[in-house]
Amino acid sequence: MYCSYRKGEPNAMYKPKPTTGDTSWFVHDRFGMFIHWGLYAIPARHEWVQSREEIHPDDYYKYFERFNPVDYDPAEWAADAADAGMQYVVLTTKHHEGFCLWDSEFTDYKVTNTPYGQDLLTPFVEAFRAEGLRVGFYYSLIDWHHPEFPIDVIHPLRNHPDALEMNKSRDVRKYAEYLRNQVGELLTTFEPDILWCDFSYPGREYKGMPGKGHEDWESEKLLALIREIKPDIILNNRLDLPAEKADVHTPEQWQPTEWVKVDGEPVVWEACQTFSGSWGYHRDEQTWKSEGQLIRMLVNTVARGGNLLMNVGPTAKGTFDERALDALDTYGEWMELHHESIYGCTQSEFSEPLDCRLTQKEGKVYVHIFAWPFKHLYLEGMGDKVAFARFLHDGSEIPLKLEDWTSSHLQAGENTLVLELPVLEPDVVVPVIELELKG
Ligand code: GLC
């Protein structure tokens, strides 16, 4: 619905550090859908279930033998994402369990060998691109199925009495080669716009078994391969390489209160968040975020110069469950009326009024009101800057001139713009006022 695919215009105000990958469209589009999907949709109790419950790969195989998402329709998913105002998608092609959603030539542990018997990724990529969304791939560096992946602190076999002994025959060099083969395969076959590698944990030793980082993944080699195949791909920051090698920094499960900086410099960043407390489909988890939280998280992210990647965990049948669809509708309804304050916007140069978040793009400042005040909104430093003010949801004017008797009472500092608001809060989750700046 909102995918008028414009090439991103650079933001006029604060600019993050330049990136090697092409982030111009990314910082414009601001809002994407994360999808965590794999065998773990069947146990339906967190995508880490194999590690948490220390399930032996031989036992976990029961899910592989039963994976058959008969209702999978990626065109429907893509339409849901577009209707929610999302402009790109990042799908878990392989999560930590090691199961692959595409017909990889380098493993048998893939969807084509399950009862479903078909590649999921090709139709996925086609469907999302047809809907006008950019496509990114999440790829887990961790692999709890691969026989050459040394057992470590998060591996399901970490407490196996023979873990150390088993590690003697596991060769991380061979595993690193597998990583390169698969990443190369994904990049050449599908040409994704984003590669989202996850994750590194060097230094986390457990019972004599080291954690894993760039030496294990051979990250430098992997990076060289990625840039060689697709120089403009957007790469995240979880390969355990120096920060400047990454294009996008990825706070997860916390919301930055200011623009994310690396060595004091603002960087391109993307918060990844969940609708409830799990990335994979979790049937019984109850901490689903409220409408207000969902919208405020998106607004807060853009007001701090970042992107929001909001996650859906599809079911084992291949569908989005009702709770996820409701959350997507919340975004859709709000974005339909307010997308102008998100797309192409970034942190504002002006300071925020009480209980508000500002976003800005060429010629416009958007005031997102988180707590509706009684009658007056004070915008410091904007007294001489604004030509016109209106609500985004209905386009109605907010007069710039106050009644004379009021102005004499208000405690407004110099060059403060005071807007007079209706007493009744508009019936939208977060009301937004558009300020047109003087030319
Ligand atoms: C974490 C988790 C993982 C999830 C990811 C998303 O690293 O291991 O389950 O995929 O965060 O950012």
PDB file of N, CA, C and O and ligand atoms in Angstrom, residues 34 36 46-48 92 95-96 138 196 198-199 238 252 272 279, ligand 1:
ATOM      1  N   PHE A  34      10.816  -8.628  10.270  1.00  0.00           N
ATOM      2  CA  PHE A  34      11.716  -9.747  10.536  1.00  0.00           C
ATOM      3  C   PHE A  34      10.818 -10.990  10.538  1.00  0.00           C
ATOM      4  O   PHE A  34       9.680 -10.932  11.025  1.00  0.00           O
ATOM      5  N   HIS A  36      11.082 -15.020  11.734  1.00  0.00           N
ATOM      6  CA  HIS A  36      11.801 -16.162  12.298  1.00  0.00           C
ATOM      7  C   HIS A  36      10.965 -17.406  12.080  1.00  0.00           C
ATOM      8  O   HIS A  36       9.909 -17.569  12.689  1.00  0.00           O
ATOM      9  N   HIS A  46       9.683 -21.166  21.721  1.00  0.00           N
ATOM     10  CA  HIS A  46      10.892 -20.368  21.547  1.00  0.00           C
ATOM     11  C   HIS A  46      11.845 -21.022  20.539  1.00  0.00           C
ATOM     12  O   HIS A  46      11.999 -22.256  20.534  1.00  0.00           O
ATOM     13  N   GLU A  47      12.490 -20.174  19.753  1.00  0.00           N
ATOM     14  CA  GLU A  47      13.400 -20.686  18.709  1.00  0.00           C
ATOM     15  C   GLU A  47      14.679 -21.276  19.303  1.00  0.00           C
ATOM     16  O   GLU A  47      15.420 -21.960  18.601  1.00  0.00           O
ATOM     17  N   TRP A  48      14.902 -21.046  20.594  1.00  0.00           N
ATOM     18  CA  TRP A  48      16.062 -21.638  21.267  1.00  0.00           C
ATOM     19  C   TRP A  48      15.693 -22.944  21.976  1.00  0.00           C
ATOM     20  O   TRP A  48      16.464 -23.427  22.814  1.00  0.00           O
ATOM     21  N   THR A  92      14.774 -15.582   8.302  1.00  0.00           N
ATOM     22  CA  THR A  92      15.781 -16.538   8.769  1.00  0.00           C
ATOM     23  C   THR A  92      15.911 -17.684   7.760  1.00  0.00           C
ATOM     24  O   THR A  92      15.096 -18.605   7.753  1.00  0.00           O
ATOM     25  N   HIS A  95      18.334 -20.750  11.070  1.00  0.00           N
ATOM     26  CA  HIS A  95      18.523 -20.246  12.436  1.00  0.00           C
ATOM     27  C   HIS A  95      19.491 -21.174  13.152  1.00  0.00           C
ATOM     28  O   HIS A  95      20.097 -22.062  12.535  1.00  0.00           O
ATOM     29  N   HIS A  96      19.679 -20.978  14.463  1.00  0.00           N
ATOM     30  CA  HIS A  96      20.713 -21.729  15.190  1.00  0.00           C
ATOM     31  C   HIS A  96      20.517 -23.250  15.114  1.00  0.00           C
ATOM     32  O   HIS A  96      21.469 -24.010  15.237  1.00  0.00           O
ATOM     33  N   TYR A 138      18.528 -13.331   7.017  1.00  0.00           N
ATOM     34  CA  TYR A 138      19.198 -13.639   8.277  1.00  0.00           C
ATOM     35  C   TYR A 138      19.881 -14.980   8.050  1.00  0.00           C
ATOM     36  O   TYR A 138      19.311 -15.896   7.441  1.00  0.00           O
ATOM     37  N   TRP A 196      22.126 -10.596   7.214  1.00  0.00           N
ATOM     38  CA  TRP A 196      22.002 -10.369   8.657  1.00  0.00           C
ATOM     39  C   TRP A 196      22.562 -11.599   9.378  1.00  0.00           C
ATOM     40  O   TRP A 196      21.843 -12.577   9.598  1.00  0.00           O
ATOM     41  N   ASP A 198      24.170 -13.856  12.434  1.00  0.00           N
ATOM     42  CA  ASP A 198      23.879 -13.886  13.873  1.00  0.00           C
ATOM     43  C   ASP A 198      24.494 -15.131  14.499  1.00  0.00           C
ATOM     44  O   ASP A 198      24.226 -16.216  14.001  1.00  0.00           O
ATOM     45  N   PHE A 199      25.197 -15.115  15.578  1.00  0.00           N
ATOM     46  CA  PHE A 199      25.863 -14.018  16.221  1.00  0.00           C
ATOM     47  C   PHE A 199      27.184 -14.548  16.797  1.00  0.00           C
ATOM     48  O   PHE A 199      27.463 -15.751  16.726  1.00  0.00           O
ATOM     49  N   ARG A 238      27.375  -8.452  13.443  1.00  0.00           N
ATOM     50  CA  ARG A 238      27.507  -9.535  14.430  1.00  0.00           C
ATOM     51  C   ARG A 238      28.553 -10.589  14.057  1.00  0.00           C
ATOM     52  O   ARG A 238      28.513 -11.705  14.546  1.00  0.00           O
ATOM     53  N   GLU A 252      19.018  -5.017  20.132  1.00  0.00           N
ATOM     54  CA  GLU A 252      17.959  -6.034  20.133  1.00  0.00           C
ATOM     55  C   GLU A 252      17.314  -6.085  21.504  1.00  0.00           C
ATOM     56  O   GLU A 252      17.999  -6.141  22.507  1.00  0.00           O
ATOM     57  N   CYS A 272      15.913  -4.398  16.412  1.00  0.00           N
ATOM     58  CA  CYS A 272      15.038  -5.521  16.062  1.00  0.00           C
ATOM     59  C   CYS A 272      14.262  -5.902  17.314  1.00  0.00           C
ATOM     60  O   CYS A 272      14.815  -6.004  18.407  1.00  0.00           O
ATOM     61  N   TRP A 279      11.071 -14.889  19.326  1.00  0.00           N
ATOM     62  CA  TRP A 279      11.219 -14.602  17.879  1.00  0.00           C
ATOM     63  C   TRP A 279      10.475 -15.672  17.081  1.00  0.00           C
ATOM     64  O   TRP A 279       9.712 -15.364  16.181  1.00  0.00           O
TER      65      TRP A 279
HETATM   66  C1  GLC B   1      19.415 -13.365  19.191  1.00  0.00           C
HETATM   67  C2  GLC B   1      18.868 -14.757  19.296  1.00  0.00           C
HETATM   68  C3  GLC B   1      17.987 -15.117  18.211  1.00  0.00           C
HETATM   69  C4  GLC B   1      17.367 -14.066  17.367  1.00  0.00           C
HETATM   70  C5  GLC B   1      18.184 -12.835  17.257  1.00  0.00           C
HETATM   71  C6  GLC B   1      17.490 -11.682  16.596  1.00  0.00           C
HETATM   72  O1  GLC B   1      20.709 -13.260  18.811  1.00  0.00           O
HETATM   73  O2  GLC B   1      19.852 -15.709  19.391  1.00  0.00           O
HETATM   74  O3  GLC B   1      17.170 -16.145  18.529  1.00  0.00           O
HETATM   75  O4  GLC B   1      17.322 -14.593  16.115  1.00  0.00           O
HETATM   76  O5  GLC B   1      18.654 -12.469  18.467  1.00  0.00           O
HETATM   77  O6  GLC B   1      18.249 -10.530  16.693  1.00  0.00           O
END
